XYZ file of C-alpha atoms in Angstrom:
237
model
C 23.335 13.177 -1.852
C 24.519 10.629 1.127
C 22.032 9.283 3.661
C 22.933 11.645 6.093
C 22.536 14.582 4.587
C 18.891 13.746 3.021
C 18.134 13.016 6.704
C 19.059 16.197 8.092
C 16.768 18.051 5.249
C 14.008 16.980 7.073
C 14.596 20.049 9.248
C 15.710 22.335 6.273
C 18.160 24.668 6.202
C 16.803 26.064 9.776
C 20.059 24.358 10.383
C 21.860 27.782 9.111
C 20.213 29.789 11.773
C 21.587 27.674 15.115
C 24.801 30.108 14.602
C 22.224 33.161 16.118
C 22.226 31.182 19.320
C 25.437 29.608 19.516
C 26.917 32.931 19.378
C 24.115 35.639 20.387
C 26.752 38.340 21.163
C 26.683 39.035 17.632
C 23.444 40.478 17.965
C 23.404 42.042 21.663
C 26.959 43.551 21.310
C 28.305 41.557 24.316
C 28.218 38.257 25.638
C 25.544 36.361 26.994
C 25.921 33.602 30.321
C 25.325 30.302 29.281
C 22.003 29.810 30.841
C 20.327 31.907 27.903
C 16.569 30.371 27.771
C 13.452 31.936 26.026
C 10.499 32.729 27.673
C 7.453 33.061 25.310
C 4.294 35.116 26.495
C 0.946 34.218 24.875
C -0.026 37.749 23.793
C -0.488 38.399 20.854
C 2.559 40.739 20.178
C 4.771 37.945 21.867
C 8.093 38.826 22.939
C 11.276 36.845 23.827
C 12.930 37.822 26.864
C 16.682 36.820 27.022
C 17.786 36.336 31.105
C 21.593 36.513 31.840
C 23.410 36.165 35.093
C 24.209 39.560 34.559
C 20.571 40.946 33.732
C 17.784 40.611 31.323
C 16.998 41.828 27.667
C 13.721 42.444 26.060
C 13.481 42.739 22.331
C 10.305 41.902 20.038
C 10.194 39.261 17.671
C 10.626 41.589 14.901
C 14.115 42.338 15.620
C 15.122 38.798 16.084
C 13.730 37.852 12.469
C 15.128 40.518 10.878
C 18.544 39.016 12.456
C 17.538 35.718 11.035
C 16.598 36.925 7.427
C 20.429 38.077 7.473
C 22.020 34.776 9.016
C 19.910 32.466 6.685
C 20.755 35.004 3.164
C 19.554 33.383 0.385
C 18.085 30.019 1.956
C 14.505 30.990 2.913
C 12.901 29.561 -0.044
C 14.492 26.227 0.891
C 13.272 26.552 4.605
C 9.734 27.313 3.277
C 9.566 24.679 0.632
C 11.029 22.098 2.689
C 9.932 23.142 6.382
C 7.121 25.332 6.166
C 8.028 27.981 8.124
C 7.315 31.829 7.856
C 10.696 33.629 9.307
C 7.812 36.106 9.983
C 5.737 33.394 12.109
C 6.160 33.292 15.863
C 6.473 29.703 15.869
C 10.295 30.099 13.626
C 12.000 30.923 16.837
C 11.025 27.821 18.682
C 12.192 25.615 15.291
C 15.361 27.461 15.824
C 15.447 27.568 19.337
C 14.691 23.585 19.314
C 17.143 22.265 16.713
C 20.080 24.797 18.353
C 19.343 22.248 21.755
C 20.207 19.058 19.581
C 23.093 17.828 18.217
C 22.305 16.567 14.429
C 22.713 12.614 15.532
C 20.052 13.196 18.402
C 17.823 15.059 15.934
C 18.266 12.510 13.144
C 17.793 9.761 15.904
C 14.335 11.107 16.549
C 12.814 11.682 13.353
C 14.345 7.904 12.332
C 12.057 6.899 15.490
C 8.564 8.682 14.171
C 9.639 6.675 10.906
C 10.055 3.487 12.406
C 6.453 4.321 13.599
C 5.366 4.628 9.491
C 5.558 8.665 9.588
C 6.803 10.002 6.229
C 8.988 12.740 6.136
C 6.424 15.181 4.835
C 4.295 13.891 8.220
C 7.231 14.497 10.483
C 7.742 18.097 8.720
C 4.259 18.583 9.693
C 4.731 17.435 13.315
C 7.904 19.641 13.767
C 5.807 22.735 11.958
C 2.908 22.582 14.423
C 4.965 21.778 17.575
C 8.674 23.011 17.497
C 9.107 21.377 20.739
C 8.013 17.958 20.087
C 11.795 17.258 18.747
C 13.457 18.033 22.374
C 10.953 15.486 24.004
C 12.748 12.360 25.300
C 13.427 9.708 22.441
C 11.807 7.529 25.785
C 8.918 9.464 26.034
C 8.223 10.440 22.490
C 8.488 5.960 21.641
C 5.975 5.651 24.763
C 3.666 8.011 23.710
C 3.336 6.675 19.927
C 3.013 3.205 20.974
C -0.144 3.950 23.161
C -1.893 6.203 21.103
C -1.442 4.341 18.102
C -1.407 0.291 19.392
C -3.033 0.824 22.041
C -6.385 3.659 21.453
C -5.926 2.655 17.655
C -5.634 6.654 16.459
C -4.293 6.961 13.098
C -1.341 8.335 12.438
C -3.583 11.535 10.900
C -4.150 12.656 14.649
C -0.940 12.231 15.995
C 0.335 14.973 13.108
C -2.211 16.891 13.234
C -1.813 17.137 17.494
C 1.700 16.240 17.893
C 1.190 17.906 21.323
C -0.266 14.773 22.756
C 3.484 13.464 22.809
C 4.634 16.200 24.558
C 1.788 15.372 27.567
C 2.638 13.601 30.591
C 1.549 9.910 30.027
C 2.266 8.958 33.726
C 0.379 12.151 35.102
C -1.868 13.092 32.145
C -2.623 10.579 29.221
C -3.059 7.159 31.096
C -5.103 8.809 33.718
C -7.477 10.348 31.763
C -8.073 7.526 29.756
C -8.746 5.218 32.274
C -11.516 7.995 33.684
C -12.637 8.030 29.937
C -13.199 4.286 30.079
C -14.717 4.111 33.903
C -17.227 6.871 32.362
C -18.147 4.864 29.274
C -18.202 1.686 31.448
C -21.013 2.975 33.716
C -22.610 4.695 31.119
C -22.353 7.859 32.262
C -22.877 10.090 29.399
C -24.763 9.763 26.400
C -22.015 10.475 23.839
C -18.204 9.743 24.430
C -16.012 12.902 23.937
C -13.026 12.573 21.890
C -9.948 11.522 23.963
C -7.968 14.362 21.928
C -10.611 17.022 23.018
C -10.440 15.579 26.517
C -6.433 15.530 27.131
C -6.276 19.266 25.950
C -8.549 20.200 28.711
C -7.130 22.064 31.976
C -6.518 20.476 34.698
C -9.923 22.422 37.119
C -12.099 21.981 33.935
C -11.605 17.748 33.270
C -11.731 17.507 37.010
C -15.162 19.357 36.470
C -16.412 18.316 33.433
C -15.376 14.219 34.305
C -15.415 13.690 37.992
C -17.332 16.665 40.099
C -20.275 16.599 37.839
C -20.793 12.860 38.345
C -21.650 13.103 42.160
C -22.833 9.414 42.461
C -19.183 7.994 41.181
C -16.791 11.034 41.871
C -14.860 9.148 44.521
C -14.794 6.436 42.255
C -13.543 8.550 39.458
C -11.427 10.301 41.515
C -9.415 7.382 42.554
C -9.349 6.148 39.067
C -7.270 9.334 38.355
C -5.345 9.604 41.213
C -5.241 6.001 42.153
C -1.380 6.127 42.618
C -0.870 9.298 44.273
C -3.132 8.409 46.478
C -1.618 4.923 47.571
C 1.612 6.483 47.307
C 0.293 9.204 50.607
C -0.453 6.240 52.038
C 2.586 4.121 52.417
């Protein structure tokens, strides 16, 4: 097998299913407009909604997966072995959508970026399985995030493998500002026990503000400036 073929197998036979998205009229019976996109709901009975200029169609994932089974044909064993996705998984459709949005060249280049930081093929697959949308993140953002977490904060690779969504957060608006706040809290010894940065990173905005800024009344203003300093400075100019 040539090198390009080996690289493509990182995503296994998911590539086989991209023709579903490239040829949507075969499932709906009519051709949809180019601006089709999928919106996931958090309800356990998740549905995918497909919109077009001419209207909308709603269908359960079960129908979608049923069609995927036919599209994959004899490949589900390879899909499960190489990538770990169950065709019945809600994440499967997001994986299909991701690879349908990317060319093989772009996908391979992003995977090579992870490999350049020491991630193994298996670790790349695990990250993709946990967060299929990760590979839709720009290469610049991925590189900046990996360097920040691994070289600056000194995270082990295993942390990012198990929490790849960390790389999808905005570095300028979320990751770095929250890290600065935690560092200030540490310097001032406002907490007896330093919280995990990962746990802080995933908090909703209002919860983060309450737990790490508002509660420290004597230091709240300084913490807020540390958190939103750039925003406050730019608004005064």
